[in-house]
Every structure is written in structure tokens, then in C-alpha cells.
Amino acid sequence: MFEIRERDGLARIGRMETAHGSVSTPVLLPVVNPNRPIIPAKDLADRFRAEILITNAYILGKSPDREAVLRDGVHRFLGFPGAVMTDSGAFQSHVYGDVDVTNAEVIGFQKEIGADLGTMLDPFSEPFHDHARAAADVEETIRRAKEADSIRGEMALVGAVQGGLHADLREQCARDVSALGVSVCAIGGVVPLLESYRFRDLVRVIVASKQGLDPSKPVHLFGAGHPLVFPLAVLLGCDLFDSASYAKYARDGRMLFPEGTRHVAEVRESGCLCPVCVAHPIQEIAASERLLAEHNLHVCFGAIRDVRRAIADGSLWELVERRGRAHPALLDAVKDLRQHNEFLEEFEPLSRPGAMYYVGPETAHRPILHRLRQRVIHRYAAPPAKGLLVLPEGDRPYSERYASVVERVLTTANVHVAVKSIWGPVPLELDHVWPLSQSIVPEGIELEALEAAEVFFREWAAGAGYPFGLLWEDPRTLDELRSRAPGGRTVDWHALRVHATADLQFGRGAANALLGGTVSYIVSQNTGKVRNVRVDGEHVLSLRAEDGWFTLKAAGARRLWKAFSMPKLRVVVDPDAVPFVREGKNVFAKFVRDADPEIRPGDEALVVSPDNELCAVAQATMNRREMLVFKRGVAARVREGVSPPSSAPPR
Ligand code: GUN
Ligand code: ZN
């Protein structure tokens, strides 16, 4: 069983239950080579607090210790009280071309030795396999996964995803494997990619696999033990990693660091705060394979901790982009993430706590900004005016920074105003939504980022309907605006803001639905910003100070419900759940029948019965894909229940 505690996009912090205790994810499973354990398993438990390790059932089965393992079980044999995952020999088949064991035999052996998680014997798809060969691998993988599932008994099974570099095969294999009785889905066949730093291909493989995988199951990335790749792989939804690299590098006299490896002979100062480096001078570490391995493992565990912290505080994208600077091939992969924005965006939360930091030109291509630009094009309706005043990037919030310019211009020119921001076009009335005001951007910006901003701006401006756009350069711009768009323009900024934000958040037409009637605003005395929106005396919306998006009230939900038909904005629940939801209880994923495919984590949603009766207004914590497959957990947090319309008989 896998429970997700916190998430950020596809990344998650979870708990995985095993027969030997629960394991916090993301997690690194140290590889224990039964023939050559550099750090004994007991020390992994006692000194490294490892909750889980991985060892190789194929090697154990061939070793002179075979009988001892069968007799004592793998936990006693290794002296490890926590969870033990075993691998099957698939990797040995990659290295040696073949293994002399069958899938059924190796599953049977793993069961007998008491593995908590046993792995099927998957055919290893090499990256160079053509489509036909990889398709055959996938077919065989599924056959063996089914076989393994039928004989696994009580043992939790790890199902493999193969398919080489072929995205369609990866997705299909992932879908078929995760539909079986497997507890963990493992993306395999990637070691050759890691060894040759083909991180772009690695990203493609993970994304293709994730598109088919059941999002409620934990995902293992086979053979990815280098801390460099943890942030990226977790960002894409991997939860478990296995590492032999701590031991392999130690054998070669190499020290791992969060940003790469170095031969210990070249290391004058380790600069590391791990217990090994604190207690031993570098010469002692250099002379001991054991100490090197321990340092390396501390660094690997530390890298996982960094990732967990980043998930918890919503800064994983920043960590990934920063880590990209550690190796050019990794940077290429980070820059290539934008190719997968359609998929990544589905999992993006509406907003994150805190500010967004510019790391490099690729920051502007994050899925959250891709979404914002798409929504400005497709959902936002630009107000009528004779032209557009374009303001350059500057201090935020733009509306305050440019208040005096805008006021002067609008007294004599009939134009609308938008900022050519580094993140894309920002109509001035939208400058408060996350992360537009809440981002930290340097003054000197790379040319690549400026060029992208130009392209983003044009994509929107071309369809916005203004006869011309003019960039603000100096007060002389005012004269030109005056002559090309004479007349001035009176703007109710509160109304414009509320209108634009509503359309952007709920879809074009939402503002008209929500705000039809007599509108009044409650404005914060401190900030001068709109807090609550009332229409015909009803409280329909509250504007959140933290992220600039609306919280939907029941009266607002009723208006949207009337204006938009199924399934827009809806989470459809089982009739059984209706009375609970109406009382204000949360919506559990297992009761969700369907949902609007456009709902994202953090979005406001209308909870309805299958007959489309409005039951509650809620904040989604999942997207549709997740709501439909998760058996546990909350799919939407109910803000307010809605009673059925009174059924008093007409008099
Ligand atoms: N270890 C590294 N790669 C693989 C793989 O593709 N399958 C299995 N079972 N183990 C691996
Ligand atoms: Zn160290």
C-alpha cells in the first residue's frame, strides 16, 4: 500500500507499507552485493537508518550461500530488520547476454527467502532496440508480469516497464503492467542511458512510462543511483531508486558529491559534513574503501533529503534547474522538459507557497508558466480599446510600479495596458496572480530569455484584437499614444481585475456568470485590494492575498453551475457520497465517478451528483486522471456543502 502525504506536480512524499515496516519515499535503496557487502546491512539499518535495501536474488541463488538464505530467510541472512527488495537477474542478462533461470524460478526463490518486494525477470530492452524488437520485449514483459502475479502469493511484486526508447511501447507496457497486481512499477532498461549521460532520453522514457502508469502506485527507477539525477527523476514522478554507485565509486577511489564525482586523490578538502568527513582526515578516507563507501552513501541519502525538503516547500523545480548546472548533459535534459509540458501541466498545482525564483532561461518554460500563457490566450478576454500600451519588465507588482505612468496615459489615450514580462504577456489587471507578482527576477536577463519573452508576447498580442501596440520608452511615447488612440479611457481597476481573474481561473464566460447583477467589493483597508466580491447581496468570491486566485463561495458555485454544463468544473461523486459531501465532508477519491479533465490540483470545483445536482464547492487536490484511479486519499477538500433545493410542494 502506498499513501501520498504531500505532492508537488508529479513529485510526491509518500509512505509505502511493507511486511517489514513502512518506508518513506522518495527513498534510496542501497544495493547490497551479497558476495561483497562493503557496508554490512546491519550498519545500513543502525547507522544509516535505512528503512529498505535491495539485493539480488539471482546472485544469491547462484552463490554458495543459497542454502543458508533459504534456511534463514533474507532478513536474518543479511542481518537487516527493515524492508528487503530483491532484483531478479534482468540486469545480469543485460550485462552477460543471458541468465540461466526462469521468471517462475526466480519469483519462487524470492518468495522462499521472504523478500518483501520481489521483482519479475524482465527482458532488458536496450536503447538501440528497434520498434519491433522492443515490442516483442514488451509483450514478453507483460506475459511474465502476469505469470509472476499468478505465483507471487503474499509477496509484493515489482513489475517492470520496458520498451526501449519507444514512447508508445513504454506507455502501453506501463499501462498493462500497472493494471496487474503489482505493488511497485519499475522503469527498467535505463542504465545504458545513465552510463552515457543520455539524460534527455531518460526524461523521455520516464515521461512516456508515467503517461501509462497508475499514479497511485510507487515508481522505481532501476539503476539510477547518482544523486545528480534524483531531483529530475522525482520531479517526473519516480519514488524509489537503487544505488550501487556508492560502492562502485568507492571501489574506484571516487568520492560522490551532490554535483558530481571526483577521484579522492584530487580531493584536498572534502568540504562535506557527513560523519565520515567530520571524523576522518582526507588521507584516511582515501586509504579506506569502507570510509569512501560510507561517505558516498551519506551523500546519496543527503541528496534524497534535499529533494524531500524541496517537495515540501514547493521549490523542486528550482532545485532541478540548479542541479542542471552541474553537468551540461543534465542541463540539456532540463531544457528539454518543455517538450513534455502538456503532460506535466496536468499535475501542476494552481500555485505554490512563497515566491518563484528565476534560475535561468528555462525557468520561463516551466509548466505553470506555460499554463498561464495558454490561459491568457484562450480564457482571458482583452477589454476594448484603440490600442495597447506595452510596458517593459520591471519591479513587481507592475500595477504599483507603473501606476503613475498608466494614470497619465489613460487620461489622454484610449489604450489597454500589458507588461512584456519575462514570463509572458501580463495584462495589467492580472499582475497579482501567482507567480506574476510573487517572483524574483534578476535585473540582467539572458538574451535567450528576452527573446522567448518577445515570442510569448507576440503570440498573445497578435490575437488580442488591438490595432496597434506601442512599447513605453520615455514620456515621448505619450505623445504618440495620444495621437494614435486619442480620447482617454476610464478604468474601474477593481472590476477589471475581478473580471479578468475569474475568466482566467474558471474559463471564458465565468466572469459574466459570476458577476451578473449588482456588484460590490469589500476592499482591504491595509492593502487597498479587493478581498470579497458580493453580487446582489450574496458573497460569491473571496480573493486570496497569498496567491491572488479566488476562493469560490456557495453562491458563486451556484452561478457557475447554472452557466456551465457537465462536466465543466465538476467533480461527480457516487450517490452514496452525496449526503456526506452536502454536510461538508471531504470528497474521497474512491467516490469520484468522473471529473472535468481541466481540473488541476488546487482548483476550485463544483461537487455534483451523477444527475448534476450541486452538492458542494470544494478545492481539488488531484486532477481527473488521479481522482479516477486513487483508491485512497482526498480528491477534493470541501469548502461548503450545498443543501438540496427545498422540495416544499407548491401552494
Ligand atoms: N537493474 C537495472 N536495470 C534493470 C532492469 O531493467 N530490470 C531489472 N529487473 N533490474 C534492473
Ligand atoms: Zn563526507
XYZ file of C-alpha atoms and ligand atoms in Angstrom:
663
model
C 0.000 0.000 0.000
C 1.222 3.448 -0.893
C -0.077 6.636 0.628
C 0.803 10.067 -0.666
C 1.401 12.610 2.107
C 2.497 15.627 0.124
C 2.854 16.355 -3.519
C 4.128 18.953 -5.899
C 3.229 18.232 -9.505
C 4.216 14.646 -10.223
C 6.621 14.610 -7.267
C 5.362 13.170 -4.045
C 6.331 12.399 -0.479
C 4.735 9.106 0.459
C 4.675 6.117 2.787
C 4.932 2.616 1.418
C 3.840 -0.242 3.663
C 5.828 -3.471 3.524
C 5.837 -6.663 5.558
C 8.914 -5.252 7.367
C 7.805 -1.760 8.226
C 6.837 1.312 6.325
C 9.198 3.231 4.096
C 9.191 6.987 3.457
C 9.521 7.978 -0.173
C 11.330 9.300 -2.156
C 13.850 6.740 -1.000
C 17.188 5.353 -1.985
C 17.674 1.605 -1.641
C 21.344 0.843 -1.058
C 22.384 -2.142 -3.134
C 23.880 -4.902 -1.017
C 26.014 -7.175 -3.124
C 25.716 -10.500 -1.308
C 29.187 -11.512 -2.492
C 30.837 -8.281 -1.496
C 28.958 -6.219 1.073
C 31.165 -3.178 1.696
C 28.826 -1.760 4.321
C 27.122 -4.569 6.223
C 23.341 -4.498 6.120
C 23.226 -4.204 9.901
C 25.123 -0.922 9.692
C 22.791 0.305 6.984
C 19.966 -0.145 9.474
C 21.709 1.046 12.651
C 23.954 3.833 11.442
C 22.322 4.987 8.226
C 18.755 4.424 9.408
C 17.974 2.734 6.093
C 14.364 1.539 6.081
C 14.850 -0.560 2.960
C 17.637 -2.084 0.909
C 17.868 -4.042 -2.298
C 19.834 -7.171 -3.003
C 19.986 -9.579 -5.878
C 18.041 -12.821 -5.749
C 19.694 -14.159 -8.879
C 23.169 -13.764 -7.380
C 22.026 -15.179 -4.023
C 20.503 -18.171 -5.763
C 23.790 -18.941 -7.521
C 26.011 -18.329 -4.524
C 27.390 -20.863 -2.041
C 25.104 -19.146 0.490
C 21.985 -20.312 -1.333
C 21.094 -22.899 1.284
C 21.751 -20.515 4.174
C 19.481 -17.853 2.670
C 16.766 -20.402 2.038
C 17.078 -21.663 5.583
C 17.287 -18.334 7.424
C 15.370 -16.056 5.097
C 16.937 -12.992 3.533
C 16.397 -10.702 6.548
C 18.240 -12.908 9.020
C 20.838 -13.819 6.458
C 21.689 -10.148 5.878
C 21.032 -9.053 9.438
C 18.580 -6.392 8.288
C 15.329 -5.780 10.146
C 13.779 -3.417 7.581
C 12.242 -4.000 4.178
C 14.175 -6.012 1.610
C 13.586 -5.708 -2.112
C 15.196 -8.274 -4.356
C 16.039 -7.975 -8.034
C 15.734 -10.805 -10.462
C 18.734 -11.093 -12.734
C 17.370 -8.928 -15.541
C 20.366 -6.664 -15.196
C 22.744 -9.631 -15.362
C 21.032 -10.653 -18.597
C 21.852 -7.181 -19.922
C 25.488 -7.496 -18.854
C 26.117 -11.149 -19.782
C 23.582 -11.585 -22.568
C 21.566 -14.236 -20.771
C 20.776 -15.788 -17.404
C 20.118 -19.448 -16.650
C 16.992 -19.017 -14.594
C 13.336 -18.640 -15.498
C 10.896 -15.994 -14.369
C 8.919 -18.595 -12.417
C 12.049 -19.938 -10.722
C 13.320 -16.559 -9.605
C 9.902 -15.487 -8.317
C 9.636 -18.772 -6.424
C 13.066 -18.226 -4.887
C 12.271 -14.654 -3.816
C 9.107 -15.910 -2.147
C 11.008 -18.638 -0.341
C 13.646 -16.311 1.051
C 10.953 -13.923 2.276
C 11.616 -10.850 0.126
C 9.236 -8.008 0.960
C 9.273 -6.863 -2.653
C 10.186 -9.371 -5.315
C 10.973 -8.463 -8.901
C 9.894 -10.305 -12.035
C 12.557 -11.385 -14.512
C 12.050 -8.784 -17.206
C 13.686 -8.884 -20.625
C 16.055 -5.908 -20.710
C 15.155 -3.601 -23.635
C 18.300 -1.953 -24.869
C 18.062 1.659 -26.068
C 19.185 0.581 -29.549
C 16.413 -1.999 -29.953
C 14.194 -1.123 -32.899
C 10.436 -0.867 -32.545
C 9.751 -4.464 -33.496
C 12.312 -5.853 -31.082
C 11.171 -3.560 -28.271
C 7.540 -4.509 -28.961
C 8.482 -8.143 -28.519
C 10.231 -7.244 -25.224
C 7.079 -5.522 -24.045
C 4.885 -8.460 -24.958
C 7.216 -10.787 -23.088
C 7.355 -8.381 -20.121
C 3.572 -8.445 -19.832
C 3.449 -12.226 -20.166
C 5.999 -12.637 -17.399
C 4.385 -9.981 -15.208
C 1.110 -11.913 -15.403
C 2.917 -15.142 -14.631
C 4.710 -13.537 -11.682
C 1.439 -12.112 -10.386
C -0.179 -15.561 -10.514
C 2.568 -17.174 -8.414
C 3.660 -14.374 -6.097
C 1.377 -15.465 -3.240
C 1.664 -12.932 -0.399
C 4.872 -11.388 -1.705
C 4.506 -7.840 -3.023
C 5.542 -7.757 -6.651
C 7.672 -5.304 -8.602
C 6.519 -5.134 -12.230
C 8.901 -3.821 -14.850
C 8.307 -1.317 -17.623
C 10.418 -1.957 -20.708
C 10.127 -0.767 -24.313
C 13.459 0.911 -25.001
C 13.239 4.454 -26.318
C 9.836 3.908 -27.933
C 7.350 6.157 -26.181
C 4.260 4.306 -27.389
C 5.638 0.980 -26.165
C 6.706 2.404 -22.817
C 3.255 3.843 -22.269
C 1.500 0.639 -23.271
C 3.808 -1.523 -21.153
C 3.310 0.817 -18.187
C -0.460 0.702 -18.558
C -0.616 -3.076 -18.820
C 1.858 -3.767 -16.016
C 0.353 -1.324 -13.554
C -3.095 -2.804 -14.124
C -1.841 -6.119 -12.699
C -1.397 -6.992 -9.034
C 1.938 -5.234 -8.752
C 2.804 -3.082 -5.729
C 5.636 -1.169 -7.357
C 6.137 -0.323 -11.020
C 9.778 -0.164 -12.026
C 11.090 1.644 -15.072
C 13.827 -0.576 -16.461
C 16.334 -0.599 -19.249
C 17.699 2.859 -18.378
C 21.175 2.015 -17.069
C 22.783 2.393 -20.528
C 21.211 5.873 -20.725
C 22.565 6.837 -17.312
C 26.023 5.476 -18.048
C 26.331 7.574 -21.185
C 24.700 10.694 -19.664
C 21.745 10.483 -22.074
C 19.507 12.349 -19.635
C 17.249 13.745 -22.346
C 16.377 10.220 -23.386
C 15.954 9.313 -19.741
C 13.368 12.090 -19.382
C 11.516 10.843 -22.471
C 11.444 7.313 -21.119
C 10.182 8.367 -17.699
C 7.506 10.672 -19.101
C 6.264 8.076 -21.589
C 6.119 5.479 -18.821
C 4.361 7.824 -16.388
C 1.715 8.500 -19.016
C 0.663 4.877 -18.797
C 1.344 4.182 -15.124
C -1.294 4.087 -12.443
C -0.500 7.294 -10.493
C -1.477 5.682 -7.195
C 1.410 3.197 -7.329
C 5.000 3.908 -6.329
C 7.528 4.030 -9.171
C 11.052 2.677 -9.005
C 13.757 3.830 -11.408
C 16.104 0.884 -11.863
C 19.790 1.585 -11.569
C 19.580 5.355 -11.010
C 21.831 5.792 -8.019
C 23.625 9.002 -8.844
C 22.474 11.970 -6.753
C 22.655 14.185 -9.833
C 19.518 12.633 -11.262
C 17.369 12.368 -8.128
C 15.751 15.815 -8.326
C 14.869 15.419 -12.008
C 13.578 11.866 -11.638
C 11.472 12.762 -8.587
C 10.108 15.803 -10.397
C 8.859 13.401 -13.076
C 7.189 11.117 -10.553
C 9.772 8.498 -9.547
C 9.718 7.448 -5.890
C 12.318 4.692 -5.423
C 15.929 4.491 -6.522
C 18.569 1.860 -6.070
C 22.187 2.685 -5.758
C 25.227 0.545 -6.216
C 27.172 3.630 -7.178
C 28.152 4.426 -3.582
C 30.040 1.111 -3.515
C 31.210 1.054 -7.129
C 32.672 4.536 -6.921
C 34.353 3.663 -3.617
C 35.997 0.678 -5.253
C 37.428 3.035 -7.899
C 38.570 5.517 -5.255
C 35.951 8.071 -6.241
C 34.039 10.398 -3.934
C 30.470 11.368 -4.694
C 29.339 14.941 -4.197
C 25.880 16.359 -4.803
C 27.115 17.901 -8.052
C 29.397 15.177 -9.362
C 32.231 12.800 -8.509
C 35.963 13.247 -8.045
C 38.852 10.904 -7.532
C 39.849 11.045 -3.886
C 43.465 11.699 -4.855
C 42.347 15.045 -6.312
C 40.344 15.983 -3.238
C 42.320 18.200 -0.874
C 39.298 19.287 1.145
C 36.102 17.275 1.039
C 34.009 20.194 2.302
C 31.495 17.582 3.385
C 29.737 17.455 6.754
C 28.937 13.750 6.787
C 30.030 11.760 9.860
C 32.917 10.221 7.898
C 34.351 13.513 6.693
C 33.883 15.157 10.070
C 35.700 12.357 11.910
C 38.500 11.479 9.485
C 41.201 13.408 7.648
C 41.007 13.032 3.898
C 44.133 10.827 3.792
C 42.413 8.273 5.989
C 39.318 8.333 3.843
C 41.427 7.917 0.726
C 43.023 4.795 2.176
C 39.758 3.071 3.055
C 37.216 1.694 0.624
C 34.805 1.337 3.508
C 35.059 5.008 4.518
C 34.716 6.100 0.901
C 31.601 3.973 0.522
C 30.150 5.411 3.721
C 30.814 8.973 2.626
C 29.258 8.214 -0.765
C 26.174 6.731 0.814
C 25.775 9.700 3.159
C 25.898 11.998 0.140
C 23.267 9.920 -1.661
C 20.965 9.925 1.354
C 21.567 13.644 1.768
C 20.586 14.246 -1.838
C 17.287 12.450 -1.241
C 16.700 14.609 1.833
C 17.266 17.731 -0.242
C 14.651 16.537 -2.689
C 12.158 15.823 0.077
C 12.648 19.279 1.523
C 12.211 20.828 -1.899
C 8.919 18.973 -2.411
C 7.698 20.107 0.988
C 8.422 23.746 0.330
C 7.450 23.802 -3.302
C 10.917 24.520 -4.684
C 11.665 21.304 -6.579
C 11.721 22.998 -9.980
C 14.334 25.404 -8.668
C 16.431 22.527 -7.374
C 16.185 20.715 -10.714
C 17.196 23.790 -12.685
C 20.096 24.495 -10.334
C 21.303 20.880 -10.475
C 21.221 21.188 -14.256
C 24.243 23.458 -13.881
C 26.246 20.532 -12.501
C 26.530 18.781 -15.855
C 25.838 20.058 -19.377
C 24.041 16.839 -20.372
C 21.725 17.304 -17.425
C 21.116 20.909 -18.441
C 20.079 19.688 -21.884
C 17.571 17.381 -20.227
C 16.237 20.194 -18.020
C 15.821 22.417 -21.076
C 14.042 19.591 -22.860
C 11.372 19.330 -20.147
C 9.339 21.916 -22.049
C 8.672 19.264 -24.731
C 6.568 17.488 -22.129
C 4.619 20.488 -20.858
C 1.217 19.217 -21.972
C 1.590 16.231 -19.659
C 3.441 17.960 -16.821
C 0.915 20.785 -16.708
C -1.899 18.355 -15.861
C -0.281 17.785 -12.469
C 0.778 21.345 -11.741
C -0.809 22.955 -8.712
C -2.668 26.237 -9.103
C 0.003 27.950 -7.009
C 2.832 27.183 -4.600
C 3.753 28.721 -1.272
C 6.268 31.526 -1.488
C 7.959 33.154 -4.402
C 9.192 31.764 -7.697
C 12.863 32.324 -8.439
C 14.353 32.836 -11.846
C 17.152 30.304 -12.231
C 17.874 30.552 -15.944
C 16.198 30.995 -19.323
C 14.497 27.605 -18.936
C 12.547 28.847 -15.884
C 10.069 30.620 -18.186
C 9.205 27.272 -19.761
C 8.017 25.645 -16.557
C 4.586 24.068 -16.919
C 2.987 26.591 -14.554
C 4.044 29.443 -16.832
C 3.132 27.522 -19.961
C -0.353 27.154 -18.469
C -0.583 30.811 -17.607
C 0.331 31.858 -21.143
C -2.155 29.402 -22.631
C -4.882 30.689 -20.347
C -4.135 34.305 -21.150
C -4.563 33.417 -24.827
C -7.618 31.175 -24.531
C -9.507 32.312 -21.439
C -8.754 35.978 -20.965
C -10.858 38.433 -22.979
C -8.990 41.678 -23.563
C -11.155 44.761 -22.914
C -11.929 47.028 -25.873
C -9.542 49.918 -26.554
C -7.974 51.608 -29.547
C -4.504 50.279 -28.880
C -2.168 48.604 -26.439
C 0.475 50.196 -24.275
C 3.276 47.699 -23.712
C 5.328 48.140 -20.558
C 8.765 46.601 -20.135
C 9.630 44.123 -17.367
C 10.221 45.914 -14.061
C 9.655 45.786 -10.329
C 6.609 43.889 -9.180
C 3.727 44.292 -8.685
C 3.663 46.018 -12.041
C 0.449 47.884 -11.305
C 2.151 49.699 -8.434
C 5.469 50.154 -10.195
C 3.744 51.683 -13.244
C 0.787 53.365 -11.508
C 1.788 56.916 -12.356
C 2.645 56.171 -15.993
C -0.620 54.339 -16.518
C -2.635 57.098 -14.905
C -1.036 59.730 -17.108
C -1.527 57.703 -20.290
C -5.161 56.847 -19.639
C -6.159 60.465 -19.117
C -5.363 61.191 -22.766
C -5.112 57.877 -24.666
C -7.671 55.125 -25.148
C -5.406 52.110 -24.720
C -5.223 48.956 -22.664
C -2.008 48.102 -20.794
C 0.067 44.929 -20.684
C 3.566 44.113 -19.451
C 6.019 42.260 -21.661
C 7.127 40.150 -18.747
C 9.898 37.617 -18.759
C 7.184 35.012 -18.087
C 4.987 36.126 -20.969
C 2.328 38.786 -21.547
C 0.718 40.148 -18.390
C -2.393 42.277 -18.894
C -2.006 44.791 -16.077
C -5.183 43.714 -14.274
C -3.732 40.188 -13.908
C -0.452 41.158 -12.339
C -1.450 39.825 -8.903
C -1.984 36.133 -9.752
C 0.666 33.668 -8.700
C 3.504 33.713 -9.673
C 3.438 37.020 -11.533
C 3.834 39.288 -8.537
C 5.496 36.640 -6.434
C 8.617 36.088 -8.471
C 12.200 37.131 -8.069
C 13.898 38.017 -11.332
C 17.397 39.456 -11.874
C 17.901 42.832 -13.477
C 20.264 41.465 -16.081
C 18.430 38.809 -18.059
C 19.946 36.444 -20.632
C 19.259 37.177 -24.274
C 17.663 33.759 -24.682
C 15.085 34.629 -22.040
C 14.405 38.060 -23.543
C 13.871 36.529 -26.957
C 11.469 33.982 -25.542
C 9.551 36.777 -23.772
C 9.241 38.556 -27.117
C 7.834 35.442 -28.779
C 5.391 34.790 -25.921
C 4.185 38.368 -26.079
C 3.593 38.303 -29.817
C 1.710 35.022 -29.647
C -0.835 36.698 -27.433
C -0.824 40.232 -28.844
C -1.470 39.033 -32.399
C -4.851 37.655 -31.331
C -5.770 40.187 -28.646
C -7.614 42.454 -31.082
C -5.767 45.755 -30.667
C -4.973 47.692 -33.850
C -1.519 48.552 -32.532
C 0.838 48.029 -29.618
C 3.457 50.534 -28.526
C 6.316 49.937 -26.128
C 6.743 52.522 -23.379
C 10.193 54.044 -23.760
C 10.026 57.521 -22.304
C 7.478 60.301 -21.801
C 7.573 60.995 -25.558
C 5.742 57.709 -26.033
C 2.786 59.521 -24.512
C 2.541 61.874 -27.490
C 2.424 59.012 -29.925
C -0.203 57.168 -27.900
C -2.276 60.324 -27.751
C -2.179 60.750 -31.499
C -2.857 57.109 -32.383
C -5.527 56.418 -29.739
C -6.988 59.777 -28.794
C -9.603 60.133 -26.103
C -8.501 58.674 -22.786
C -10.097 55.754 -21.022
C -11.837 55.392 -17.659
C -10.961 52.117 -15.984
C -12.529 50.583 -12.886
C -9.460 48.562 -11.920
C -11.251 46.568 -9.235
C -13.901 45.462 -11.707
C -11.379 44.736 -14.439
C -9.217 42.677 -12.096
C -12.078 40.640 -10.744
C -13.464 40.046 -14.215
C -10.152 39.008 -15.763
C -9.152 36.805 -12.843
C -12.500 34.995 -12.894
C -12.234 34.188 -16.593
C -8.622 33.120 -16.262
C -9.362 30.864 -13.311
C -12.706 29.324 -14.288
C -12.831 29.729 -18.057
C -14.036 32.337 -20.518
C -17.565 33.412 -19.672
C -17.168 32.705 -15.954
C -16.928 36.394 -15.090
C -20.243 37.162 -16.756
C -21.874 34.234 -14.966
C -20.462 35.169 -11.567
C -20.856 38.913 -11.760
C -24.255 39.382 -13.414
C -26.143 41.728 -11.068
C -25.237 44.497 -8.680
C -21.588 44.007 -7.734
C -19.915 45.373 -4.635
C -16.407 44.871 -3.322
C -15.035 44.599 0.170
C -11.626 46.203 -0.065
C -8.809 45.589 2.424
C -8.038 48.698 4.444
C -4.385 47.699 4.638
C -3.613 46.853 1.045
C -6.361 48.584 -0.897
C -7.006 45.266 -2.646
C -10.320 43.548 -3.217
C -10.991 40.851 -0.595
C -14.595 39.809 -1.157
C -16.945 40.124 -4.080
C -20.679 40.343 -3.469
C -23.322 40.192 -6.167
C -26.948 41.103 -5.440
C -26.080 40.893 -1.756
C -24.560 37.388 -1.983
C -20.918 36.639 -1.240
C -19.722 34.888 -4.418
C -15.921 35.114 -4.310
C -13.001 35.868 -1.988
C -9.676 36.898 -3.429
C -6.767 35.251 -1.603
C -3.926 37.531 -0.594
C -1.337 34.710 -0.805
C -1.726 33.755 -4.435
C -4.160 36.205 -5.996
C -6.657 33.486 -7.012
C -10.286 33.227 -5.933
C -11.879 31.058 -3.314
C -15.310 30.149 -4.595
C -18.288 30.577 -2.266
C -21.508 28.551 -2.473
C -23.359 31.441 -4.107
C -20.624 31.686 -6.725
C -20.693 27.939 -7.253
C -24.435 28.073 -7.983
C -23.873 30.712 -10.621
C -21.100 28.765 -12.358
C -23.144 25.582 -12.119
C -26.007 27.270 -13.969
C -23.770 28.808 -16.599
C -21.590 25.814 -17.442
C -22.824 22.364 -18.325
C -21.372 18.977 -17.330
C -18.562 18.167 -16.891
C -17.068 21.677 -16.741
C -15.666 22.495 -13.269
C -17.368 19.340 -11.920
C -16.274 16.526 -9.680
C -19.008 13.897 -10.000
C -19.438 11.698 -6.930
C -21.275 8.438 -6.221
C -24.829 8.869 -4.932
C -23.629 7.238 -1.674
C -21.270 10.125 -1.040
C -23.811 12.869 -1.726
C -25.244 13.271 1.809
C -21.739 13.426 3.318
C -20.487 15.974 0.855
C -23.577 18.120 1.391
C -22.720 18.122 5.115
C -19.260 19.453 4.339
C -17.242 16.202 4.439
C -14.338 15.900 2.025
C -14.568 14.046 -1.271
C -12.563 10.818 -1.183
C -11.075 9.676 -4.455
C -12.769 6.302 -4.288
C -16.155 8.037 -4.543
C -15.289 10.057 -7.623
C -17.066 8.863 -10.756
C -15.828 11.487 -13.141
C -14.363 14.960 -13.252
C -13.622 17.825 -15.579
C -10.384 16.955 -17.405
C -9.299 20.574 -16.976
C -9.334 20.473 -13.159
C -5.888 20.841 -11.618
C -4.666 20.378 -8.033
C -5.670 23.488 -6.116
C -8.551 24.432 -8.420
C -11.995 25.305 -7.115
C -14.532 22.685 -8.148
C -18.269 22.013 -8.115
C -19.087 18.713 -6.446
C -22.166 17.225 -8.092
C -24.206 14.024 -8.058
C -24.358 11.875 -11.206
C -27.569 13.794 -12.057
C -25.634 17.048 -11.833
C -27.221 18.250 -8.591
C -24.862 20.700 -6.911
C -23.744 19.238 -3.562
C -20.738 21.282 -2.501
C -17.994 23.638 -3.502
C -14.517 22.212 -2.985
C -10.838 22.649 -3.668
C -9.436 19.823 -5.785
C -6.227 18.181 -4.593
C -5.891 15.959 -7.666
C -6.502 16.083 -11.392
C -9.073 13.899 -13.128
C -6.637 11.144 -14.031
C -5.689 10.816 -10.370
C -9.214 11.089 -8.995
C -10.331 8.196 -11.174
C -7.658 5.729 -10.087
C -6.807 6.582 -6.488
C -8.479 4.246 -4.023
C -7.311 6.230 -1.002
C -6.994 9.830 -0.076
C -8.911 13.038 -0.503
C -9.659 14.124 -4.069
C -11.205 17.456 -3.095
C -11.456 19.374 0.163
C -14.992 20.584 0.633
C -15.228 24.278 1.464
C -19.016 24.448 1.826
C -21.754 21.870 1.435
C -24.836 22.849 -0.536
C -28.321 21.697 0.543
C -30.743 20.301 -1.992
C -33.225 22.851 -3.311
C -36.174 22.890 -0.918
C -38.780 20.440 -2.142
C -41.740 22.058 -0.412
C -44.830 21.416 -2.556
C -46.065 24.495 -4.392
C -49.014 26.119 -2.709
N 18.524 -3.150 -12.768
C 18.931 -2.202 -13.638
N 18.123 -2.189 -14.732
C 17.188 -3.128 -14.548
C 16.074 -3.569 -15.333
O 15.777 -3.075 -16.419
N 15.310 -4.573 -14.789
C 15.608 -5.146 -13.582
N 14.823 -6.109 -13.112
N 16.648 -4.721 -12.829
C 17.430 -3.748 -13.320
Zn 31.520 13.083 3.578
